[in-house]
Amino acid sequence: MADMTIVGLLLIVVGVTVDHPAMAQRDESESIELDLREGQVYGWSDYITVLTGPSYGSRAECDSQAVVRVDFSGPYKSARFVLQYNDQPRLWTFDVSDSPAADGYGGDPGLTSNMAETQIFNKQMRVYSNNLPGYMDATIDGDLLIRIEDDIIDRNSRLSLEISDERLEWNRIGSKKKGYINSQFLYTLSGQSPMYGEVDYYIYAGFNRVPAGTFRSGSGLCKASVILLKAKDVDECMEGTHDCHPNATCSNTPKSFRCQCRQGYVGNGRHCEDEDECAVNNGGCVHECTNTQGNYRCDCYDGFMLHDDGHNCIDVDECAVNRGGCQQICLNNMGSYECRCSADFVLSDNGHTCISNKGNCKKQEHGCAHICQETNRGTICQCRPGFELAPNRKDCIVTCSHGNGGCQHECQDTDNGPVCTCHLNYLLASDGKTCIGESETCAVNNGGCDRQCKDTQSGVRCSCPDGFTLQPDGKKCLDVDECRIGNGGCDHDCRNTVGSFTCSCHKGYKLLTNERTCIDIDECSINGTCDHTCENTPGSFWCYCNQGYQAYGITHCGDIDECSINNGGCHHTCKNHLGYYECSCRAGYKLHPNKKDCIEAEMCIPLKAPAKAVLTCNKVGDKETCGLTCKTSAHFSSESEDTYTYSCGSDTEYEWTHEKVNATMPSCSEHVNAPSLKRKAQFKFSADKCRLRRRHRERFQDNFSRALSKQRRYPCTELCQVNYVNLRCGNRPTRTKRAKKRRGRRRKGRRREVEGQSGSVIVAEFELQMNPEEPTDKCDVNCVRRRTEKKLRRTVNTLRKSINREQFFVRFAGTDYEVMRRSLKADRGVESICTLGQIMVGDKCISCSVGSYFNMESGRCEKCPSGTYQDEEGQLTCQPCPSEGSRSATGIVGARNVTECGGQCSPGHFSWDGFVPCIPCELGTFQPDPGRTSCFSCGGGVGTISDGATSFEHCIVRESCSAGQYYNVQGGQCHRCPHGFYQPRAGQNFCVRCPGNTTTDFDGSTNENECKDRTCGGEIGDFMGYIQSPNYPGNYPSNVECTWHIVPPKGRRILVVVPEIYLPAKDDCGDVLVMRKGASPYSVTTYETCQTYDRPIAFTSRSRKLWIQFKSNGANSQKGFQVPYVTYDENYQDLIEDIVRDGRLYASDHHQEILKDKKLVQALFEVIAQPRNYFKYSSAESTAMFPRSFIKLLRSKVTRFFRPF
C-alpha cells in the first residue's frame, strides 16, 4: 500500500508519471496509436506500416478508417491490439488477418499461407480458420467459423487482443470476458513452414473496416493501439490501467507511463481543457475564426476563398465562370462582382438580367445608380442590398455588408464609406483595399505566387494545384485542358474551365452527383408530363392519347370531333362525345348493325344460322319467329342445351330479341368429353422438427406421387395425378399411456418409431385429379364420367386403408416417415374441370365451336372478332384474316373459315345488308368504309372517274384543292379551312376540326400541330405552382395576351425561378415576357425579356404580389416557357435574397441543371419555403440529390442566418 501511495504522488509539471512495480512485466516494446475520432496517428515503428491512414470522419460516430501492416520478421513475435469503444459498435469495427484481401468472411483462398481471420462485428467476436483443401476438419460443422464470443464489447468498453504464434488471446478490460485459442490453423508468426503455402511474416489489421476495402465497414471504434512485444511486459497505456485524460496521450515507459495533453488542449495530462486558439490574435485568421474541440478553423466572407496557408483570404473571381450569372457584362471586384448592361439596356432589380431602356424610369433621366421606382408622389431611387443611398438621393454607397466593402482583410463603415485595414504582419497597399507584407513570404500577398505558396529557407516556392502547370517564371500557373485526354472522364460533353473542367449531358439526360456520369431523365415520373399515357425513351419521351383523342402541343390530348369528318360516316345524324361519337337515325328508321347506316324501321334483317346449327323460322303477320338447334351429335357451346328462340316484329321495334340486348347466337360443337375430377384431402406424419424448406416441398410432391403409384389396388397411374402438395406445421394429438403402450408393441420392428417420441407434426394437404378416358361407342360421355368418379373414390379409399393399417410411408428430408393412423381426411365434394378450349355444359365438356375461341380471362367461348377466323374447335385464339396490299382484311364477326373473312363489302362497294354479295358504288358516288349499305354522293352533279370510287378524291371537280383547303361542291371551287380547322391531304371536300378547345392562328392550316390552346392567365396564390405560356411545351399561339396575378398567403413573399425561356431570335421584340413587383401593370419591372435565354435566373418580389404578362404578335412562334414559383415566410427575406443574388448559384453548369430539373427544383423549393427543412436532410440524402458545391453554397448561408439561434 505504501508503494501505491508513493506512485500516486509522483507528479511532473509537463505530465504525469506513475510507477507501479507490479506493472513492469514487459521490458521492450514498440507501438503506435490510432485516433479514429480525430483522424490522427501517434507513434512510430520500423515494423508497423500504416497502409491507409485514418481519414477525417464523423467525430460523433467515430467512423474514421485505417489499415496497418505488422511485420514479424524482426525481433517481435507477438502483437497486442487494444481497442477503445466510446460509441456504440456497429458492423465491422476490427478485422485482423494474414491476408491483405481479407473481406470479413473468413479470408481469401489462395493468396496467403494460412488465411486466419479475427473480426469484431457489432458486439460479437468471430474467429475464422483457413478454408484450404484438407483443412476442413479443423472447423465446426464444416464451416470456417471456429469460435464466436457474444457481447465481447459495448459502448465505453476496452478490448485487448493479443496475437502470437498459433495463438489468440482476448480480454475485455474490467470484466470477466477473457479466453484464448491454440490452433495450428491460426497465425504462424515464428517463421516455421506453415501447413500450406509459403512462409509469411505479415498480418494486416483494419480499423472500422476490413483490410480488403471500404465495402464492409463500421463505426464506434474511437481509439486503437498496436503494440509489438519482445518480453513479457504490461503496458499500462494499452491495458487501460492508466488515469490519463481522454484528450491526453499515454506513453509507456519502463516501469511507468506518462500522460501529456494533446495539441489543442492544455493541462497536466490528467486533466485537459480545450485551448481557445481564436482568443489570441483571432487565431491568425484574417476574417473569421471558429474554435473547435482541440482545434480551430478559419473561414472567409462570401466572395473570398481560403488561401492554402489556412489563414489568409483571397478574392474569388466570380466572373471567370459563366460571367457570374450576368446576362451581358460581368465586372469583378474585391470580395464581390457586379453585372452591367450594354447600350440601350439597363440592369433589372434582380442585379443579373438586363431589360430594354424604355419608359421614364428606365431612361435613367433621374440618375438612379441602382433602382428607379415610380410612385404616386413621383420617381424615387433605391439601392440594392449591401448599399446605402448617398446624400444626393441618387448614388449608392457600398457598405461592409457587401463583398466586405471591397476590403481584403478588415472593413469598417464610416460616414464617407468603408475603410479598409489589414491583419497583423500585413500592410495596406496603395489601392487602399489589398493587404501586402514588407518581405516576400507566403503569408503576405501569397508570396507573389499565382496559386500555391510554401515558405522555405531559400525563400518562397510556388506550385500549382491540380488542373494547372507551373510556368518557367516559377510564379504563374497555366491551365491544363483535361478534356483532351479521355474526354475528361465525361460520359457526354466535356468543357474545359480555368483550373478544372465540367461535364454536361445531352438533352434528355442529367448528370449524377459524381459530376461525370449521365443518366436518362425519366420524364414520365414527373406528374403532368403527358395528359394521358407517357412512355419514357433514352433521352426523350413520347406521349400517347386514349382512343378518341388526338395529341396537340406535344404532351396534351384533346377530344376528336369525328362528326366534323364527313359527318363521321353516319347515314343520318352524328353526335360527338368526349372520346367517342355515335350515329342516330331519323324517325321511321333504325340503326344498322354496322352502327352507321340507317334502314327502314319496319324491316327485320334475316338471320344466318351459326356453324353446325339448324335455324327454323316462320312468320305470322309482321312477326317472325326462329328456333335454333344443333345438328345431330353436336351441342351448344354455351351454358344450356335447350333450343334458343328469337323473334322480330313490331313489338320489338323490328329488331331481333338478342340484338336488342347486344347478344349473339350461340354456336354448336361436335367435340364432347367427360370432365376431369378433382378431390382435396390431407394426412399427418411426425418429424423431429418442423422445418419446411422450399426444396423439401418440391421433393415431397414427387415422393408422394411415387408412393401412390405403388399401391397394390387402385394405384395412381397415368390417368391419376397429384396437382399440388402444401406442407404446414400442425399440432400433435394427445394419446393415453395405455394407447401408447399398445401402439408401441404393435409397431415393434418397424422402420421408424413415430408415436411416443418428442417432435412435431407435419400436415400434408394435397389435391388428387383423375382424368377421364376417351368416350367410345360402348361407353359414352356419361358412362366415362361414372367410371372416373368410381376410380377416384376407390383410389382415396385405398389410401385411407393403407394409412389405417400403418402400411403407407412418405419420404421427407431424406427419411421415410409413417403416416399417422386415421389422419386422412378427404373432402366430400368432387370438382369437375374441363381442359383449355372447353367449357362445362351440364356435366359434359364441350369444345368451343368453329368461328369462336376460348377466352382465358372470362372462361367462356367468344366469337372471333372482325378480321379474324377459326376453322377448328377448342382453340384458344383466332387466326388473322389475310390482308390485300396495304388494306387490312374486314370479315364478319365469328368467321368460320378464310372465305368468310371477306364477308363485308369492301370500300367502294355496298349491299342491302353490308355483306356479300356486293355491288360497286355508282358513278358520282363513293364509299370509304367497309360493310356499308349505301354510298355517298359527290354532290353538285359531280361525277366520278369510274364506279367503285372509295373517296372524294375520285370525284371529277373543276379544280384540285391543295392541303389546307376543301372543295365546295355547291360553288364548284376550293376554300381555305377556317380558323379551328385543318386539312393535311389534297383533294378533300371537308376540313378536320382541331381537337379539344384548341384553334389555329390562321385559316388554311395543314396539320394538327397548328392547333394550339390559347388558355392562359388568371389569379393564383398557392404555396407553390407555375405559370406557362399557352400550349406549352408546344409553340404558343400568335396574337395572344396573358396576364397572371400571384397573390401569396398572408405573411409570405414570392420567389420566381426562370429555368429557360424560348422566344423568336429575330422578331423585333414582338413577343415579350414582363414581370412587375406589385399588382399593377405600372409597378417596378423586375424581369423583362424578348429573346431566348437558356440560363436560369431566380429573383424575389419585394412586394407581396407579382404581376406577370406575356404578349405575342402575329409573326414567329416558339416553345415559350414554364416558370415555377414558391412563396416563403417574409422573415426569411434577407436569407432568400442572399441566396438568389449570389452569382455562384448560376455560374456553375451543375447548378444551372438543378434549376432546370423539375424534381430537384421541387426539393429546393421545400427548403426555400421553410429554410429549417435544410437540417432535416441527412448528409447522404443531400449528396445524392445535389452536387457538393451546391450543398456548400447553401450550408454557409443557412448556417450563418440561423447562427444567432
PDB file of C-alpha atoms in Angstrom, residues 982-1151:
ATOM      1  CA  TYR A 982     -57.125  21.937 -90.808  1.00  0.00           C
ATOM      2  CA  GLN A 983     -56.708  19.540 -93.744  1.00  0.00           C
ATOM      3  CA  PRO A 984     -53.419  17.645 -94.269  1.00  0.00           C
ATOM      4  CA  ARG A 985     -54.460  15.977 -97.572  1.00  0.00           C
ATOM      5  CA  ALA A 986     -55.152  17.385-101.010  1.00  0.00           C
ATOM      6  CA  GLY A 987     -58.395  16.903-102.964  1.00  0.00           C
ATOM      7  CA  GLN A 988     -60.776  16.690 -99.974  1.00  0.00           C
ATOM      8  CA  ASN A 989     -64.276  18.066 -99.517  1.00  0.00           C
ATOM      9  CA  PHE A 990     -64.032  18.692 -95.763  1.00  0.00           C
ATOM     10  CA  CYS A 991     -61.718  20.088 -93.044  1.00  0.00           C
ATOM     11  CA  VAL A 992     -60.900  18.457 -89.698  1.00  0.00           C
ATOM     12  CA  ARG A 993     -61.844  20.299 -86.521  1.00  0.00           C
ATOM     13  CA  CYS A 994     -58.972  20.926 -84.050  1.00  0.00           C
ATOM     14  CA  PRO A 995     -59.003  18.617 -81.004  1.00  0.00           C
ATOM     15  CA  GLY A 996     -60.452  19.765 -77.689  1.00  0.00           C
ATOM     16  CA  ASN A 997     -60.618  23.517 -77.125  1.00  0.00           C
ATOM     17  CA  THR A 998     -57.715  24.327 -79.444  1.00  0.00           C
ATOM     18  CA  THR A 999     -57.793  26.527 -82.505  1.00  0.00           C
ATOM     19  CA  THR A1000     -55.434  27.712 -85.228  1.00  0.00           C
ATOM     20  CA  ASP A1001     -53.668  31.034 -85.587  1.00  0.00           C
ATOM     21  CA  PHE A1002     -54.770  31.494 -89.186  1.00  0.00           C
ATOM     22  CA  ASP A1003     -57.060  29.909 -91.741  1.00  0.00           C
ATOM     23  CA  GLY A1004     -55.769  27.373 -94.252  1.00  0.00           C
ATOM     24  CA  SER A1005     -53.946  25.189 -91.657  1.00  0.00           C
ATOM     25  CA  THR A1006     -52.465  21.958 -92.989  1.00  0.00           C
ATOM     26  CA  ASN A1007     -51.758  19.788 -89.900  1.00  0.00           C
ATOM     27  CA  GLU A1008     -52.787  19.213 -86.284  1.00  0.00           C
ATOM     28  CA  ASN A1009     -49.574  20.853 -84.982  1.00  0.00           C
ATOM     29  CA  GLU A1010     -51.107  24.214 -85.935  1.00  0.00           C
ATOM     30  CA  CYS A1011     -53.901  23.613 -83.411  1.00  0.00           C
ATOM     31  CA  LYS A1012     -52.989  25.465 -80.193  1.00  0.00           C
ATOM     32  CA  ASP A1013     -54.529  26.016 -76.803  1.00  0.00           C
ATOM     33  CA  ARG A1014     -54.939  29.738 -76.062  1.00  0.00           C
ATOM     34  CA  THR A1015     -55.941  29.309 -72.398  1.00  0.00           C
ATOM     35  CA  CYS A1016     -53.726  31.331 -70.028  1.00  0.00           C
ATOM     36  CA  GLY A1017     -53.658  33.937 -67.247  1.00  0.00           C
ATOM     37  CA  GLY A1018     -55.586  34.265 -64.024  1.00  0.00           C
ATOM     38  CA  GLU A1019     -55.006  34.790 -60.299  1.00  0.00           C
ATOM     39  CA  ILE A1020     -53.031  32.155 -58.378  1.00  0.00           C
ATOM     40  CA  GLY A1021     -51.954  32.072 -54.752  1.00  0.00           C
ATOM     41  CA  ASP A1022     -50.865  28.595 -53.670  1.00  0.00           C
ATOM     42  CA  PHE A1023     -47.650  27.983 -51.758  1.00  0.00           C
ATOM     43  CA  MET A1024     -46.034  26.587 -54.903  1.00  0.00           C
ATOM     44  CA  GLY A1025     -47.020  26.485 -58.542  1.00  0.00           C
ATOM     45  CA  TYR A1026     -46.017  27.564 -62.022  1.00  0.00           C
ATOM     46  CA  ILE A1027     -47.061  29.759 -64.912  1.00  0.00           C
ATOM     47  CA  GLN A1028     -46.537  28.711 -68.502  1.00  0.00           C
ATOM     48  CA  SER A1029     -47.071  30.047 -71.974  1.00  0.00           C
ATOM     49  CA  PRO A1030     -50.263  28.798 -73.626  1.00  0.00           C
ATOM     50  CA  ASN A1031     -49.946  25.447 -75.425  1.00  0.00           C
ATOM     51  CA  TYR A1032     -46.605  24.724 -73.619  1.00  0.00           C
ATOM     52  CA  PRO A1033     -44.424  22.769 -74.451  1.00  0.00           C
ATOM     53  CA  GLY A1034     -45.775  23.210 -77.970  1.00  0.00           C
ATOM     54  CA  ASN A1035     -45.354  26.535 -79.768  1.00  0.00           C
ATOM     55  CA  TYR A1036     -47.504  29.285 -78.269  1.00  0.00           C
ATOM     56  CA  PRO A1037     -50.253  30.877 -80.415  1.00  0.00           C
ATOM     57  CA  SER A1038     -49.975  34.225 -82.210  1.00  0.00           C
ATOM     58  CA  ASN A1039     -51.561  37.477 -81.042  1.00  0.00           C
ATOM     59  CA  VAL A1040     -52.149  36.235 -77.525  1.00  0.00           C
ATOM     60  CA  GLU A1041     -52.065  38.299 -74.327  1.00  0.00           C
ATOM     61  CA  CYS A1042     -51.874  36.578 -70.932  1.00  0.00           C
ATOM     62  CA  THR A1043     -51.836  38.256 -67.524  1.00  0.00           C
ATOM     63  CA  TRP A1044     -51.229  36.451 -64.229  1.00  0.00           C
ATOM     64  CA  HIS A1045     -51.525  37.795 -60.676  1.00  0.00           C
ATOM     65  CA  ILE A1046     -49.644  35.861 -57.972  1.00  0.00           C
ATOM     66  CA  VAL A1047     -51.188  36.685 -54.587  1.00  0.00           C
ATOM     67  CA  PRO A1048     -49.463  34.592 -51.848  1.00  0.00           C
ATOM     68  CA  PRO A1049     -50.954  33.802 -48.424  1.00  0.00           C
ATOM     69  CA  LYS A1050     -50.603  36.385 -45.685  1.00  0.00           C
ATOM     70  CA  GLY A1051     -47.077  36.910 -44.356  1.00  0.00           C
ATOM     71  CA  ARG A1052     -45.364  35.278 -47.330  1.00  0.00           C
ATOM     72  CA  ARG A1053     -43.418  36.603 -50.320  1.00  0.00           C
ATOM     73  CA  ILE A1054     -42.654  35.255 -53.779  1.00  0.00           C
ATOM     74  CA  LEU A1055     -39.578  33.649 -55.297  1.00  0.00           C
ATOM     75  CA  VAL A1056     -39.592  33.025 -59.058  1.00  0.00           C
ATOM     76  CA  VAL A1057     -37.183  30.764 -60.975  1.00  0.00           C
ATOM     77  CA  VAL A1058     -36.976  31.142 -64.746  1.00  0.00           C
ATOM     78  CA  PRO A1059     -35.181  27.917 -65.791  1.00  0.00           C
ATOM     79  CA  GLU A1060     -35.193  28.732 -69.509  1.00  0.00           C
ATOM     80  CA  ILE A1061     -37.298  30.687 -71.995  1.00  0.00           C
ATOM     81  CA  TYR A1062     -37.583  30.274 -75.759  1.00  0.00           C
ATOM     82  CA  LEU A1063     -38.707  33.268 -77.843  1.00  0.00           C
ATOM     83  CA  PRO A1064     -38.048  34.041 -81.540  1.00  0.00           C
ATOM     84  CA  ALA A1065     -34.493  35.199 -82.196  1.00  0.00           C
ATOM     85  CA  LYS A1066     -35.447  37.787 -84.851  1.00  0.00           C
ATOM     86  CA  ASP A1067     -38.807  39.299 -84.086  1.00  0.00           C
ATOM     87  CA  ASP A1068     -38.058  42.919 -83.088  1.00  0.00           C
ATOM     88  CA  CYS A1069     -39.219  42.120 -79.522  1.00  0.00           C
ATOM     89  CA  GLY A1070     -42.719  41.339 -80.748  1.00  0.00           C
ATOM     90  CA  ASP A1071     -43.037  38.535 -78.169  1.00  0.00           C
ATOM     91  CA  VAL A1072     -42.195  39.672 -74.623  1.00  0.00           C
ATOM     92  CA  LEU A1073     -42.490  38.419 -71.027  1.00  0.00           C
ATOM     93  CA  VAL A1074     -42.657  41.075 -68.283  1.00  0.00           C
ATOM     94  CA  MET A1075     -42.798  40.655 -64.502  1.00  0.00           C
ATOM     95  CA  ARG A1076     -43.517  43.568 -62.156  1.00  0.00           C
ATOM     96  CA  LYS A1077     -43.184  43.778 -58.362  1.00  0.00           C
ATOM     97  CA  GLY A1078     -46.762  44.541 -57.460  1.00  0.00           C
ATOM     98  CA  ALA A1079     -50.358  44.088 -58.558  1.00  0.00           C
ATOM     99  CA  SER A1080     -50.275  46.958 -61.053  1.00  0.00           C
ATOM    100  CA  PRO A1081     -49.073  46.980 -64.675  1.00  0.00           C
ATOM    101  CA  TYR A1082     -47.262  50.229 -63.775  1.00  0.00           C
ATOM    102  CA  SER A1083     -45.188  48.876 -60.854  1.00  0.00           C
ATOM    103  CA  VAL A1084     -41.409  48.394 -60.950  1.00  0.00           C
ATOM    104  CA  THR A1085     -40.184  45.922 -63.588  1.00  0.00           C
ATOM    105  CA  THR A1086     -38.139  43.096 -62.080  1.00  0.00           C
ATOM    106  CA  TYR A1087     -37.790  40.881 -65.156  1.00  0.00           C
ATOM    107  CA  GLU A1088     -38.285  41.501 -68.859  1.00  0.00           C
ATOM    108  CA  THR A1089     -37.097  39.607 -71.906  1.00  0.00           C
ATOM    109  CA  CYS A1090     -37.974  39.235 -75.557  1.00  0.00           C
ATOM    110  CA  GLN A1091     -35.312  36.699 -76.514  1.00  0.00           C
ATOM    111  CA  THR A1092     -34.319  33.113 -75.849  1.00  0.00           C
ATOM    112  CA  TYR A1093     -32.411  32.709 -72.584  1.00  0.00           C
ATOM    113  CA  ASP A1094     -31.358  29.159 -71.655  1.00  0.00           C
ATOM    114  CA  ARG A1095     -29.525  30.061 -68.426  1.00  0.00           C
ATOM    115  CA  PRO A1096     -31.658  30.034 -65.251  1.00  0.00           C
ATOM    116  CA  ILE A1097     -32.249  33.125 -63.131  1.00  0.00           C
ATOM    117  CA  ALA A1098     -34.052  33.486 -59.795  1.00  0.00           C
ATOM    118  CA  PHE A1099     -35.408  36.638 -58.153  1.00  0.00           C
ATOM    119  CA  THR A1100     -37.746  37.734 -55.384  1.00  0.00           C
ATOM    120  CA  SER A1101     -40.605  40.201 -55.275  1.00  0.00           C
ATOM    121  CA  ARG A1102     -40.144  42.833 -52.584  1.00  0.00           C
ATOM    122  CA  SER A1103     -43.859  43.442 -52.552  1.00  0.00           C
ATOM    123  CA  ARG A1104     -46.323  40.726 -51.597  1.00  0.00           C
ATOM    124  CA  LYS A1105     -47.763  40.460 -55.114  1.00  0.00           C
ATOM    125  CA  LEU A1106     -46.443  39.849 -58.600  1.00  0.00           C
ATOM    126  CA  TRP A1107     -47.912  40.987 -61.926  1.00  0.00           C
ATOM    127  CA  ILE A1108     -46.848  38.939 -64.974  1.00  0.00           C
ATOM    128  CA  GLN A1109     -47.775  39.482 -68.615  1.00  0.00           C
ATOM    129  CA  PHE A1110     -46.904  37.665 -71.828  1.00  0.00           C
ATOM    130  CA  LYS A1111     -47.663  39.062 -75.288  1.00  0.00           C
ATOM    131  CA  SER A1112     -47.070  37.600 -78.743  1.00  0.00           C
ATOM    132  CA  ASN A1113     -47.519  39.162 -82.157  1.00  0.00           C
ATOM    133  CA  GLY A1114     -48.605  37.597 -85.426  1.00  0.00           C
ATOM    134  CA  ALA A1115     -45.106  36.759 -86.678  1.00  0.00           C
ATOM    135  CA  ASN A1116     -42.952  33.888 -85.441  1.00  0.00           C
ATOM    136  CA  SER A1117     -43.622  31.492 -82.577  1.00  0.00           C
ATOM    137  CA  GLN A1118     -41.545  29.372 -80.195  1.00  0.00           C
ATOM    138  CA  LYS A1119     -41.773  26.892 -77.324  1.00  0.00           C
ATOM    139  CA  GLY A1120     -42.220  29.607 -74.694  1.00  0.00           C
ATOM    140  CA  PHE A1121     -41.681  28.975 -71.002  1.00  0.00           C
ATOM    141  CA  GLN A1122     -42.752  27.195 -67.838  1.00  0.00           C
ATOM    142  CA  VAL A1123     -41.807  29.257 -64.778  1.00  0.00           C
ATOM    143  CA  PRO A1124     -42.170  27.737 -61.267  1.00  0.00           C
ATOM    144  CA  TYR A1125     -42.650  29.911 -58.189  1.00  0.00           C
ATOM    145  CA  VAL A1126     -42.694  29.379 -54.424  1.00  0.00           C
ATOM    146  CA  THR A1127     -43.815  31.553 -51.536  1.00  0.00           C
ATOM    147  CA  TYR A1128     -41.794  31.857 -48.334  1.00  0.00           C
ATOM    148  CA  ASP A1129     -42.024  33.425 -44.886  1.00  0.00           C
ATOM    149  CA  GLU A1130     -41.183  37.114 -45.164  1.00  0.00           C
ATOM    150  CA  ASN A1131     -38.981  36.758 -42.052  1.00  0.00           C
ATOM    151  CA  TYR A1132     -36.510  34.920 -44.313  1.00  0.00           C
ATOM    152  CA  GLN A1133     -36.369  37.710 -46.891  1.00  0.00           C
ATOM    153  CA  ASP A1134     -32.701  38.542 -46.243  1.00  0.00           C
ATOM    154  CA  LEU A1135     -31.638  34.895 -46.441  1.00  0.00           C
ATOM    155  CA  ILE A1136     -33.542  34.196 -49.662  1.00  0.00           C
ATOM    156  CA  GLU A1137     -32.180  37.321 -51.351  1.00  0.00           C
ATOM    157  CA  ASP A1138     -28.670  36.398 -50.180  1.00  0.00           C
ATOM    158  CA  ILE A1139     -29.039  33.033 -51.941  1.00  0.00           C
ATOM    159  CA  VAL A1140     -30.605  34.140 -55.216  1.00  0.00           C
ATOM    160  CA  ARG A1141     -28.280  37.148 -55.629  1.00  0.00           C
ATOM    161  CA  ASP A1142     -25.138  35.028 -55.258  1.00  0.00           C
ATOM    162  CA  GLY A1143     -23.649  34.587 -58.724  1.00  0.00           C
ATOM    163  CA  ARG A1144     -22.293  31.160 -57.765  1.00  0.00           C
ATOM    164  CA  LEU A1145     -25.864  29.909 -57.894  1.00  0.00           C
ATOM    165  CA  TYR A1146     -25.848  30.432 -61.678  1.00  0.00           C
ATOM    166  CA  ALA A1147     -22.150  30.325 -62.565  1.00  0.00           C
ATOM    167  CA  SER A1148     -21.806  26.520 -62.416  1.00  0.00           C
ATOM    168  CA  ASP A1149     -23.272  24.349 -65.153  1.00  0.00           C
ATOM    169  CA  HIS A1150     -24.266  21.841 -62.469  1.00  0.00           C
ATOM    170  CA  HIS A1151     -26.197  24.490 -60.554  1.00  0.00           C
TER     171      HIS A1151
END
